[in-house]
Amino acid sequence: MTPRTDAGSTGAAWIAGPGQPLRGTICVPGDKSISHRAVMLGALAEGVTRVRGFLEGDDTRATARVFDQLGVRIETPTASERVIHGVGLHGLRGSNASLDCGNAGTGMRLLAGALAGQRFDATLIGDVSLSQRPMGRVIKPLNAMGARIDAAAGGLPPLRINGGQRLQGIDYALPVASAQVKSAVLLAGLYARGETVVREPHPTRDYTERMLSAFGWPITFAPGQARLSGGHALRATGVEVPADFSSAAFFIVAATVVPGSELRIQAVGMNPRRTGLLHALRAMGADIVELDPREQGGEPVADLHVRHATLRGIDVPVALVPDMIDEFPALFVAAACAKGRTLIRGAAELRVKESDRLATMSGALRLLGIAIEETADGASIQGGHLRAAPAAILASHGDHRIAMSLAIAAQLADGEVTIDDVANVATSFPGFVALAARAGMALREGNSR
Ligand code: S3P
């Protein structure tokens, strides 16, 4: 038996593979990034915001709970719907209790920006994984704007935000491409005197910019740069959340690698800052067709028709990395199933996600017999045959995207595989097991041995 190395295992596990071809038509849940932002801007707006397609995940629910704690009434008329009674930019109420962001880096980093200019103090906490993620990257620019935010040693959570500070606009060049840091600075900029400008080394998802504009805040933005001034108001509006490309990604890869598959995934969010995986997979030989491209809530969406294809390894273009930053665990699986070698570079950010994704994916795929050389900022993956090591337990390290990616890898293994510590899949993809099984994957709940 393989010893587990991850701390805080929940005992929840999956038994996965080998699987059948994936078939039929599926829908995946709402976009996590957009759902977080919809709650935040809805809460800070004047008037009532109705959100449709809200992700019923632990991460986004944690953000909604935080605003509830800060005095915002949020109703759930039906699942995937929220009605947010906005309190305006200055209407939040302080809370003596800590604000628990759960597993959500997006929740904590964006909240740090939104709360930096409030009159009250706040403490942001998170789970074991979030408590190990770097917050210095948001503290630095926010404190430069006049905020007073303290963290634990090493810039780790909890974050103590001292209220009552006067914020000043900033012209900030991000050292790493991060939509979370950009968004934190822009949200603080709502409360700052003067202009706030954020410049990115590579364009990242622009949901905060688009949504601020939809809520009536004057903002100018183009790929790689955003600019706004404080002193306006947010006006409530409707938000329609498209299906999350990152959740669709597991099924895109599964249908690509499992022979005989033909799957349609409906109404997937196709924001170009999210769809880098499609470019990488197509360069590897994947057969993915975009059908009925249209707009939903101001975002491009399309149905994706995916057929099995034989893949070949590629050098993943470094310029694609930010556009597929959450999809690397799934790409590792595609690379493991491809002919030849796939080279990933320029992806050091993967080491500070919900787990060190370069290490966790490399470790797990090696256990399945794949040759992987890990580097400081990437990996070299030699495609091969996936072998279910007898009695092996694949460690997901409590990382939702690792767990789901390993479930896909297991479909091609030559026997059943156990994947441990899978409870956090509920942070982004509630109902994954049932949907995967309906599409044809061999996947069921089990217990970690
Ligand atoms: C997100 C930005 C990305 C991404 C995360 C969601 C967002 O993080 O990995 O899942 O909603 O802004 P970084 O900003 O750390 O790259």
Short mmCIF file of C-alpha atoms and ligand atoms in Angstrom, two decimals:
data_model
loop_
_atom_site.label_atom_id
_atom_site.label_comp_id
_atom_site.label_asym_id
_atom_site.label_seq_id
_atom_site.Cartn_x
_atom_site.Cartn_y
_atom_site.Cartn_z
CA MET A 1 0.00 0.00 0.00
CA THR A 2 1.25 3.46 -0.86
CA PRO A 3 1.62 5.70 2.17
CA ARG A 4 -0.36 8.92 1.96
CA THR A 5 1.60 12.10 2.19
CA ASP A 6 -1.15 14.70 2.32
CA ALA A 7 -2.22 16.27 5.58
CA GLY A 8 -5.81 16.44 6.71
CA SER A 9 -7.25 13.64 4.56
CA THR A 10 -11.02 13.44 4.89
CA GLY A 11 -11.34 9.71 4.26
CA ALA A 12 -13.67 10.34 1.31
CA ALA A 13 -12.35 8.43 -1.69
CA TRP A 14 -13.31 7.32 -5.17
CA ILE A 15 -12.88 4.03 -6.94
CA ALA A 16 -12.23 4.79 -10.59
CA GLY A 17 -11.79 3.05 -13.95
CA PRO A 18 -11.37 1.37 -16.27
CA GLY A 19 -14.15 3.15 -18.18
CA GLN A 20 -16.49 2.94 -21.14
CA PRO A 21 -16.61 5.48 -23.98
CA LEU A 22 -18.20 8.78 -22.96
CA ARG A 23 -21.46 9.42 -24.79
CA GLY A 24 -24.43 11.77 -24.84
CA THR A 25 -25.01 15.39 -23.91
CA ILE A 26 -24.10 16.94 -20.58
CA CYS A 27 -24.15 20.32 -18.80
CA VAL A 28 -21.53 21.29 -16.23
CA PRO A 29 -22.09 23.73 -13.33
CA GLY A 30 -21.73 27.51 -13.36
CA ASP A 31 -18.43 29.38 -13.56
CA LYS A 32 -16.64 29.69 -10.22
CA SER A 33 -14.79 32.93 -10.99
CA ILE A 34 -17.94 34.68 -12.19
CA SER A 35 -20.06 33.36 -9.31
CA HIS A 36 -17.62 34.75 -6.70
CA ARG A 37 -17.60 38.15 -8.38
CA ALA A 38 -21.38 38.24 -8.82
CA VAL A 39 -21.86 37.86 -5.06
CA MET A 40 -19.24 40.48 -4.26
CA LEU A 41 -20.42 43.14 -6.67
CA GLY A 42 -24.08 42.36 -5.98
CA ALA A 43 -23.44 42.88 -2.26
CA LEU A 44 -21.64 46.21 -2.82
CA ALA A 45 -24.20 47.50 -5.32
CA GLU A 46 -27.27 49.62 -4.72
CA GLY A 47 -30.40 47.60 -5.43
CA VAL A 48 -31.26 43.96 -5.96
CA THR A 49 -29.07 41.71 -8.11
CA ARG A 50 -30.40 38.39 -9.40
CA VAL A 51 -27.77 35.80 -10.27
CA ARG A 52 -28.72 32.83 -12.47
CA GLY A 53 -26.46 29.84 -13.02
CA PHE A 54 -24.64 30.46 -9.70
CA LEU A 55 -22.18 27.69 -8.84
CA GLU A 56 -23.52 25.76 -5.84
CA GLY A 57 -19.99 24.91 -4.78
CA ASP A 58 -18.40 25.15 -1.34
CA ASP A 59 -16.07 27.97 -2.50
CA THR A 60 -18.76 30.27 -3.84
CA ARG A 61 -21.13 29.47 -0.98
CA ALA A 62 -18.36 30.47 1.43
CA THR A 63 -18.15 33.86 -0.27
CA ALA A 64 -21.93 34.28 -0.02
CA ARG A 65 -21.76 33.33 3.68
CA VAL A 66 -19.09 35.98 4.29
CA PHE A 67 -21.34 38.70 2.87
CA ASP A 68 -24.28 37.36 4.85
CA GLN A 69 -22.08 37.75 7.95
CA LEU A 70 -21.34 41.33 6.86
CA GLY A 71 -25.05 42.16 6.81
CA VAL A 72 -26.05 41.45 3.20
CA ARG A 73 -29.33 39.60 2.68
CA ILE A 74 -28.88 36.87 0.08
CA GLU A 75 -31.81 34.68 -0.90
CA THR A 76 -31.76 31.33 -2.71
CA PRO A 77 -35.12 31.11 -4.50
CA THR A 78 -34.01 27.99 -6.35
CA ALA A 79 -30.74 26.06 -6.58
CA SER A 80 -28.24 27.95 -8.75
CA GLU A 81 -30.04 31.22 -8.18
CA ARG A 82 -29.23 34.02 -5.76
CA VAL A 83 -31.04 37.26 -5.05
CA ILE A 84 -28.64 39.69 -3.45
CA HIS A 85 -29.96 42.73 -1.61
CA GLY A 86 -27.04 45.07 -2.15
CA VAL A 87 -26.08 47.45 0.65
CA GLY A 88 -23.99 49.87 -1.41
CA LEU A 89 -20.26 50.48 -1.28
CA HIS A 90 -20.32 51.68 2.34
CA GLY A 91 -23.19 49.59 3.72
CA LEU A 92 -21.37 46.48 4.97
CA ARG A 93 -21.44 45.84 8.72
CA GLY A 94 -18.35 44.59 10.53
CA SER A 95 -18.34 41.18 12.17
CA ASN A 96 -16.50 40.16 15.33
CA ALA A 97 -16.19 36.63 14.06
CA SER A 98 -13.57 35.61 11.49
CA LEU A 99 -14.69 35.44 7.88
CA ASP A 100 -14.15 31.91 6.58
CA CYS A 101 -13.22 31.68 2.89
CA GLY A 102 -13.01 27.88 3.00
CA ASN A 103 -10.77 26.53 0.24
CA ALA A 104 -11.14 29.58 -2.01
CA GLY A 105 -8.07 31.58 -3.02
CA THR A 106 -10.30 33.73 -5.22
CA GLY A 107 -12.62 34.42 -2.29
CA MET A 108 -9.84 35.42 0.08
CA ARG A 109 -7.77 37.50 -2.33
CA LEU A 110 -10.71 39.43 -3.79
CA LEU A 111 -12.22 39.96 -0.35
CA ALA A 112 -8.92 41.39 0.85
CA GLY A 113 -9.29 44.05 -1.84
CA ALA A 114 -12.97 44.71 -1.20
CA LEU A 115 -12.48 44.96 2.58
CA ALA A 116 -9.22 46.97 2.57
CA GLY A 117 -11.11 50.28 2.40
CA GLN A 118 -13.92 49.54 4.90
CA ARG A 119 -14.35 51.34 8.18
CA PHE A 120 -14.31 48.09 10.19
CA ASP A 121 -11.65 45.48 10.93
CA ALA A 122 -11.93 42.02 9.46
CA THR A 123 -10.09 38.71 9.73
CA LEU A 124 -10.04 36.32 6.78
CA ILE A 125 -9.37 32.65 7.45
CA GLY A 126 -9.38 29.52 5.31
CA ASP A 127 -9.03 25.74 5.39
CA VAL A 128 -5.73 23.82 5.67
CA SER A 129 -4.91 24.23 1.97
CA LEU A 130 -5.83 27.92 1.74
CA SER A 131 -3.86 28.59 4.92
CA GLN A 132 -0.72 27.55 3.03
CA ARG A 133 -1.25 29.79 0.01
CA PRO A 134 0.71 33.03 -0.51
CA MET A 135 -1.15 36.23 0.29
CA GLY A 136 1.85 38.57 0.11
CA ARG A 137 1.00 39.11 -3.55
CA VAL A 138 -2.21 40.96 -2.58
CA ILE A 139 -0.99 42.46 0.68
CA LYS A 140 1.89 44.25 -1.02
CA PRO A 141 -0.12 46.36 -3.51
CA LEU A 142 -3.02 46.88 -1.10
CA ASN A 143 -0.72 48.17 1.65
CA ALA A 144 0.97 50.36 -0.95
CA MET A 145 -2.49 51.89 -1.51
CA GLY A 146 -2.68 52.73 2.20
CA ALA A 147 -4.39 49.61 3.51
CA ARG A 148 -3.12 47.94 6.68
CA ILE A 149 -3.23 44.21 6.24
CA ASP A 150 -1.21 41.80 8.35
CA ALA A 151 -0.68 38.13 7.64
CA ALA A 152 0.84 35.23 9.51
CA ALA A 153 4.55 34.49 9.04
CA GLY A 154 5.53 34.09 5.39
CA GLY A 155 2.54 36.13 4.17
CA LEU A 156 0.13 33.27 4.86
CA PRO A 157 -3.48 33.46 6.10
CA PRO A 158 -5.14 34.44 8.33
CA LEU A 159 -5.30 38.01 7.05
CA ARG A 160 -6.01 40.74 9.53
CA ILE A 161 -7.45 43.77 7.73
CA ASN A 162 -7.36 46.93 9.83
CA GLY A 163 -10.26 49.16 8.83
CA GLY A 164 -10.57 52.93 8.73
CA GLN A 165 -7.66 53.56 6.34
CA ARG A 166 -7.76 56.08 3.54
CA LEU A 167 -6.81 54.39 0.29
CA GLN A 168 -4.99 56.08 -2.55
CA GLY A 169 -5.05 54.91 -6.19
CA ILE A 170 -1.99 53.10 -7.49
CA ASP A 171 -0.34 52.32 -10.82
CA TYR A 172 0.64 48.71 -10.29
CA ALA A 173 2.57 46.38 -12.59
CA LEU A 174 1.81 42.83 -11.50
CA PRO A 175 4.97 40.74 -11.05
CA VAL A 176 3.00 37.55 -11.95
CA ALA A 177 -0.01 37.19 -14.24
CA SER A 178 -2.82 36.82 -11.70
CA ALA A 179 -6.48 37.72 -12.16
CA GLN A 180 -6.94 37.44 -8.41
CA VAL A 181 -4.30 40.05 -7.61
CA LYS A 182 -5.52 42.31 -10.42
CA SER A 183 -9.08 42.02 -9.10
CA ALA A 184 -8.08 42.69 -5.49
CA VAL A 185 -6.33 45.91 -6.53
CA LEU A 186 -9.29 47.01 -8.68
CA LEU A 187 -11.79 46.33 -5.89
CA ALA A 188 -9.69 48.36 -3.46
CA GLY A 189 -9.55 51.02 -6.17
CA LEU A 190 -13.32 51.49 -5.82
CA TYR A 191 -12.61 52.92 -2.36
CA ALA A 192 -9.46 54.87 -3.26
CA ARG A 193 -8.90 58.49 -4.05
CA GLY A 194 -7.74 59.03 -7.59
CA GLU A 195 -6.98 56.55 -10.32
CA THR A 196 -5.99 52.91 -10.00
CA VAL A 197 -4.18 51.27 -12.91
CA VAL A 198 -3.22 47.60 -13.11
CA ARG A 199 -0.78 46.32 -15.73
CA GLU A 200 -0.28 42.60 -16.33
CA PRO A 201 2.74 40.78 -17.74
CA HIS A 202 0.23 38.65 -19.70
CA PRO A 203 -3.52 39.22 -19.99
CA THR A 204 -5.63 37.22 -17.52
CA ARG A 205 -9.37 36.63 -17.18
CA ASP A 206 -11.19 39.97 -17.21
CA TYR A 207 -14.40 39.09 -15.38
CA THR A 208 -13.94 41.74 -12.70
CA GLU A 209 -13.48 44.45 -15.32
CA ARG A 210 -16.48 43.29 -17.38
CA MET A 211 -18.68 42.95 -14.34
CA LEU A 212 -17.72 46.33 -12.86
CA SER A 213 -18.71 47.84 -16.18
CA ALA A 214 -22.03 45.91 -16.19
CA PHE A 215 -22.70 47.28 -12.67
CA GLY A 216 -22.25 50.79 -14.06
CA TRP A 217 -18.76 51.60 -12.72
CA PRO A 218 -16.70 53.61 -15.23
CA ILE A 219 -13.69 51.48 -16.16
CA THR A 220 -11.47 51.21 -19.19
CA PHE A 221 -9.73 47.96 -19.94
CA ALA A 222 -7.96 46.10 -22.69
CA PRO A 223 -6.00 42.84 -22.58
CA GLY A 224 -3.19 43.41 -20.09
CA GLN A 225 -4.40 46.67 -18.56
CA ALA A 226 -7.30 48.08 -16.52
CA ARG A 227 -7.96 51.54 -15.18
CA LEU A 228 -10.65 52.99 -12.89
CA SER A 229 -11.18 55.77 -10.35
CA GLY A 230 -12.82 55.74 -6.94
CA GLY A 231 -15.92 57.66 -5.96
CA HIS A 232 -18.67 56.16 -8.09
CA ALA A 233 -21.48 53.73 -7.25
CA LEU A 234 -22.31 50.18 -8.32
CA ARG A 235 -25.86 49.72 -9.60
CA ALA A 236 -27.53 46.31 -9.25
CA THR A 237 -28.00 44.29 -12.42
CA GLY A 238 -28.82 40.74 -13.49
CA VAL A 239 -25.94 38.28 -13.84
CA GLU A 240 -26.16 35.14 -15.97
CA VAL A 241 -23.32 32.77 -15.19
CA PRO A 242 -22.15 30.52 -18.04
CA ALA A 243 -20.99 26.94 -17.46
CA ASP A 244 -17.43 26.77 -16.17
CA PHE A 245 -14.86 25.95 -18.88
CA SER A 246 -12.58 24.54 -16.19
CA SER A 247 -15.24 22.01 -15.19
CA ALA A 248 -15.93 21.17 -18.83
CA ALA A 249 -12.18 20.58 -19.26
CA PHE A 250 -12.28 17.22 -17.43
CA PHE A 251 -14.91 15.94 -19.83
CA ILE A 252 -13.14 17.41 -22.86
CA VAL A 253 -10.01 15.47 -21.96
CA ALA A 254 -11.91 12.32 -20.95
CA ALA A 255 -13.85 12.18 -24.24
CA THR A 256 -10.64 12.88 -26.15
CA VAL A 257 -8.58 10.10 -24.56
CA VAL A 258 -11.15 7.30 -24.08
CA PRO A 259 -11.53 5.42 -27.41
CA GLY A 260 -15.02 5.40 -28.90
CA SER A 261 -16.16 8.55 -27.08
CA GLU A 262 -18.41 11.20 -28.58
CA LEU A 263 -19.72 13.78 -26.12
CA ARG A 264 -21.52 17.10 -26.35
CA ILE A 265 -21.07 19.63 -23.53
CA GLN A 266 -23.69 22.37 -23.59
CA ALA A 267 -23.31 26.14 -23.28
CA VAL A 268 -19.70 26.25 -22.05
CA GLY A 269 -18.16 29.64 -21.21
CA MET A 270 -15.62 30.40 -23.96
CA ASN A 271 -13.91 33.55 -22.69
CA PRO A 272 -10.60 33.53 -24.62
CA ARG A 273 -8.66 34.04 -21.37
CA ARG A 274 -9.94 30.62 -20.25
CA THR A 275 -9.77 28.41 -23.31
CA GLY A 276 -6.02 27.87 -23.73
CA LEU A 277 -6.56 24.13 -23.21
CA LEU A 278 -8.50 23.93 -26.49
CA HIS A 279 -5.52 25.34 -28.39
CA ALA A 280 -3.12 22.95 -26.67
CA LEU A 281 -5.33 19.90 -27.22
CA ARG A 282 -5.97 20.77 -30.86
CA ALA A 283 -2.24 21.11 -31.41
CA MET A 284 -1.99 17.58 -29.96
CA GLY A 285 -4.55 16.32 -32.48
CA ALA A 286 -7.83 16.54 -30.53
CA ASP A 287 -11.18 16.64 -32.32
CA ILE A 288 -13.20 19.36 -30.60
CA VAL A 289 -15.82 21.31 -32.53
CA GLU A 290 -17.50 24.49 -31.24
CA LEU A 291 -21.19 24.46 -32.14
CA ASP A 292 -23.76 27.24 -31.98
CA PRO A 293 -21.45 29.98 -30.67
CA ARG A 294 -23.53 32.65 -28.94
CA GLU A 295 -23.56 35.16 -26.07
CA GLN A 296 -24.94 34.54 -22.62
CA GLY A 297 -24.88 37.31 -20.04
CA GLY A 298 -22.23 39.18 -22.03
CA GLU A 299 -19.92 36.15 -22.24
CA PRO A 300 -19.24 33.99 -25.31
CA VAL A 301 -20.56 30.43 -24.94
CA ALA A 302 -20.68 27.43 -27.27
CA ASP A 303 -21.62 23.77 -27.22
CA LEU A 304 -18.54 21.59 -27.49
CA HIS A 305 -18.64 18.40 -29.52
CA VAL A 306 -15.73 16.17 -28.55
CA ARG A 307 -14.73 12.93 -30.27
CA HIS A 308 -11.96 10.54 -29.31
CA ALA A 309 -8.68 11.26 -31.06
CA THR A 310 -5.14 9.95 -30.93
CA LEU A 311 -2.94 12.61 -29.36
CA ARG A 312 0.72 13.40 -29.89
CA GLY A 313 2.96 15.23 -27.44
CA ILE A 314 3.76 18.92 -27.95
CA ASP A 315 5.79 21.72 -26.41
CA VAL A 316 3.00 23.73 -24.75
CA PRO A 317 3.50 27.36 -25.82
CA VAL A 318 4.45 29.41 -22.75
CA ALA A 319 2.15 32.22 -23.92
CA LEU A 320 -0.82 29.87 -23.44
CA VAL A 321 -0.08 29.20 -19.76
CA PRO A 322 -2.25 31.95 -18.17
CA ASP A 323 -5.15 31.05 -20.47
CA MET A 324 -5.16 27.46 -19.20
CA ILE A 325 -3.75 27.94 -15.70
CA ASP A 326 -6.43 25.76 -14.04
CA GLU A 327 -6.38 23.11 -16.77
CA PHE A 328 -2.86 21.73 -16.33
CA PRO A 329 -3.92 18.77 -14.19
CA ALA A 330 -6.24 17.70 -17.03
CA LEU A 331 -3.52 18.44 -19.60
CA PHE A 332 -1.12 16.15 -17.69
CA VAL A 333 -3.60 13.33 -18.30
CA ALA A 334 -3.86 14.14 -22.02
CA ALA A 335 -0.05 14.19 -22.18
CA ALA A 336 0.19 10.84 -20.38
CA CYS A 337 -2.10 9.34 -23.05
CA ALA A 338 -0.33 10.99 -26.01
CA LYS A 339 2.31 9.51 -28.28
CA GLY A 340 5.66 11.07 -27.50
CA ARG A 341 6.72 13.75 -25.09
CA THR A 342 4.84 16.82 -23.87
CA LEU A 343 6.87 19.67 -22.44
CA ILE A 344 5.38 22.21 -20.02
CA ARG A 345 7.37 25.34 -19.14
CA GLY A 346 6.65 28.71 -17.54
CA ALA A 347 4.06 27.25 -15.17
CA ALA A 348 5.67 27.77 -11.73
CA GLU A 349 2.36 29.25 -10.52
CA LEU A 350 1.03 25.70 -10.45
CA ARG A 351 3.13 25.14 -7.34
CA VAL A 352 0.96 27.56 -5.30
CA LYS A 353 -2.52 26.40 -6.29
CA GLU A 354 -4.78 24.27 -4.06
CA SER A 355 -1.82 21.88 -4.05
CA ASP A 356 1.59 21.95 -5.74
CA ARG A 357 0.05 20.73 -8.97
CA LEU A 358 3.34 20.00 -10.72
CA ALA A 359 4.33 17.70 -7.87
CA THR A 360 0.93 16.15 -7.18
CA MET A 361 0.16 15.28 -10.82
CA SER A 362 3.69 14.03 -11.46
CA GLY A 363 3.62 11.84 -8.36
CA ALA A 364 0.23 10.32 -9.13
CA LEU A 365 0.88 9.65 -12.83
CA ARG A 366 4.23 8.06 -11.99
CA LEU A 367 2.35 5.63 -9.76
CA LEU A 368 0.32 4.77 -12.87
CA GLY A 369 3.54 3.97 -14.75
CA ILE A 370 4.07 7.22 -16.66
CA ALA A 371 7.61 8.64 -16.98
CA ILE A 372 7.62 12.27 -15.88
CA GLU A 373 10.51 14.58 -15.24
CA GLU A 374 9.48 17.47 -13.02
CA THR A 375 11.22 20.84 -13.42
CA ALA A 376 11.05 24.04 -11.36
CA ASP A 377 8.41 25.53 -13.66
CA GLY A 378 6.94 22.59 -15.51
CA ALA A 379 7.35 18.98 -16.49
CA SER A 380 8.35 16.70 -19.31
CA ILE A 381 5.77 13.94 -19.71
CA GLN A 382 6.39 10.84 -21.81
CA GLY A 383 3.09 9.36 -22.99
CA GLY A 384 2.59 5.68 -22.28
CA HIS A 385 0.28 2.99 -20.92
CA LEU A 386 -1.47 3.66 -17.64
CA ARG A 387 -1.12 0.75 -15.25
CA ALA A 388 -3.19 0.40 -12.12
CA ALA A 389 -0.52 -0.41 -9.55
CA PRO A 390 -1.98 -3.11 -7.31
CA ALA A 391 -3.41 -1.59 -4.10
CA ALA A 392 -2.06 1.87 -4.98
CA ILE A 393 -3.84 4.88 -3.58
CA LEU A 394 -3.51 8.00 -5.69
CA ALA A 395 -3.20 11.05 -3.43
CA SER A 396 -5.29 14.02 -4.54
CA HIS A 397 -3.86 16.10 -1.68
CA GLY A 398 -7.34 17.49 -1.11
CA ASP A 399 -7.14 19.33 -4.45
CA HIS A 400 -10.40 19.17 -6.40
CA ARG A 401 -8.80 19.46 -9.84
CA ILE A 402 -6.21 16.78 -9.06
CA ALA A 403 -8.94 14.38 -7.92
CA MET A 404 -11.04 14.89 -11.07
CA SER A 405 -8.02 14.64 -13.38
CA LEU A 406 -6.94 11.36 -11.77
CA ALA A 407 -10.46 10.02 -12.20
CA ILE A 408 -10.02 10.60 -15.94
CA ALA A 409 -6.59 8.99 -16.03
CA ALA A 410 -8.09 5.97 -14.29
CA GLN A 411 -10.51 5.44 -17.20
CA LEU A 412 -7.56 4.26 -19.28
CA ALA A 413 -5.86 2.26 -16.54
CA ASP A 414 -5.81 -1.53 -16.76
CA GLY A 415 -7.58 -1.96 -13.42
CA GLU A 416 -9.40 -0.10 -10.65
CA VAL A 417 -7.67 2.79 -8.92
CA THR A 418 -8.43 4.43 -5.57
CA ILE A 419 -8.23 8.23 -5.38
CA ASP A 420 -8.22 9.61 -1.86
CA ASP A 421 -9.25 12.80 -0.11
CA VAL A 422 -11.81 13.83 -2.72
CA ALA A 423 -14.25 15.82 -0.56
CA ASN A 424 -12.98 19.14 -1.93
CA VAL A 425 -14.38 18.33 -5.36
CA ALA A 426 -17.52 19.93 -3.89
CA THR A 427 -15.69 23.28 -3.90
CA SER A 428 -16.04 23.59 -7.68
CA PHE A 429 -17.98 20.66 -9.10
CA PRO A 430 -20.86 19.34 -6.99
CA GLY A 431 -22.36 16.26 -8.68
CA PHE A 432 -19.19 15.36 -10.58
CA VAL A 433 -19.38 11.63 -9.78
CA ALA A 434 -22.99 11.26 -10.91
CA LEU A 435 -22.42 13.25 -14.10
CA ALA A 436 -19.22 11.37 -14.93
CA ALA A 437 -20.94 8.03 -14.39
CA ARG A 438 -23.87 9.10 -16.56
CA ALA A 439 -21.46 10.03 -19.36
CA GLY A 440 -19.89 6.55 -19.20
CA MET A 441 -16.96 6.91 -16.81
CA ALA A 442 -16.38 4.18 -14.24
CA LEU A 443 -16.39 6.19 -11.03
CA ARG A 444 -18.01 5.62 -7.66
CA GLU A 445 -17.72 6.78 -4.08
CA GLY A 446 -15.68 4.53 -1.83
CA ASN A 447 -13.58 4.64 1.28
CA SER A 448 -9.91 5.23 1.52
CA ARG A 449 -8.23 2.02 2.58
C1 S3P B 1 -8.99 33.01 -10.64
C2 S3P B 1 -7.72 33.28 -11.06
C3 S3P B 1 -6.66 32.26 -11.17
C4 S3P B 1 -7.23 30.85 -11.15
C5 S3P B 1 -8.27 30.66 -10.09
C6 S3P B 1 -9.43 31.65 -10.29
C7 S3P B 1 -9.98 34.10 -10.54
O1 S3P B 1 -5.79 32.39 -10.05
O2 S3P B 1 -6.20 29.91 -10.98
O3 S3P B 1 -8.78 29.35 -10.10
O4 S3P B 1 -11.18 33.83 -10.40
O5 S3P B 1 -9.56 35.27 -10.63
P1 S3P B 1 -4.51 33.39 -10.08
O6 S3P B 1 -4.99 34.76 -10.09
O7 S3P B 1 -3.77 33.05 -8.82
O8 S3P B 1 -3.75 32.98 -11.33
#
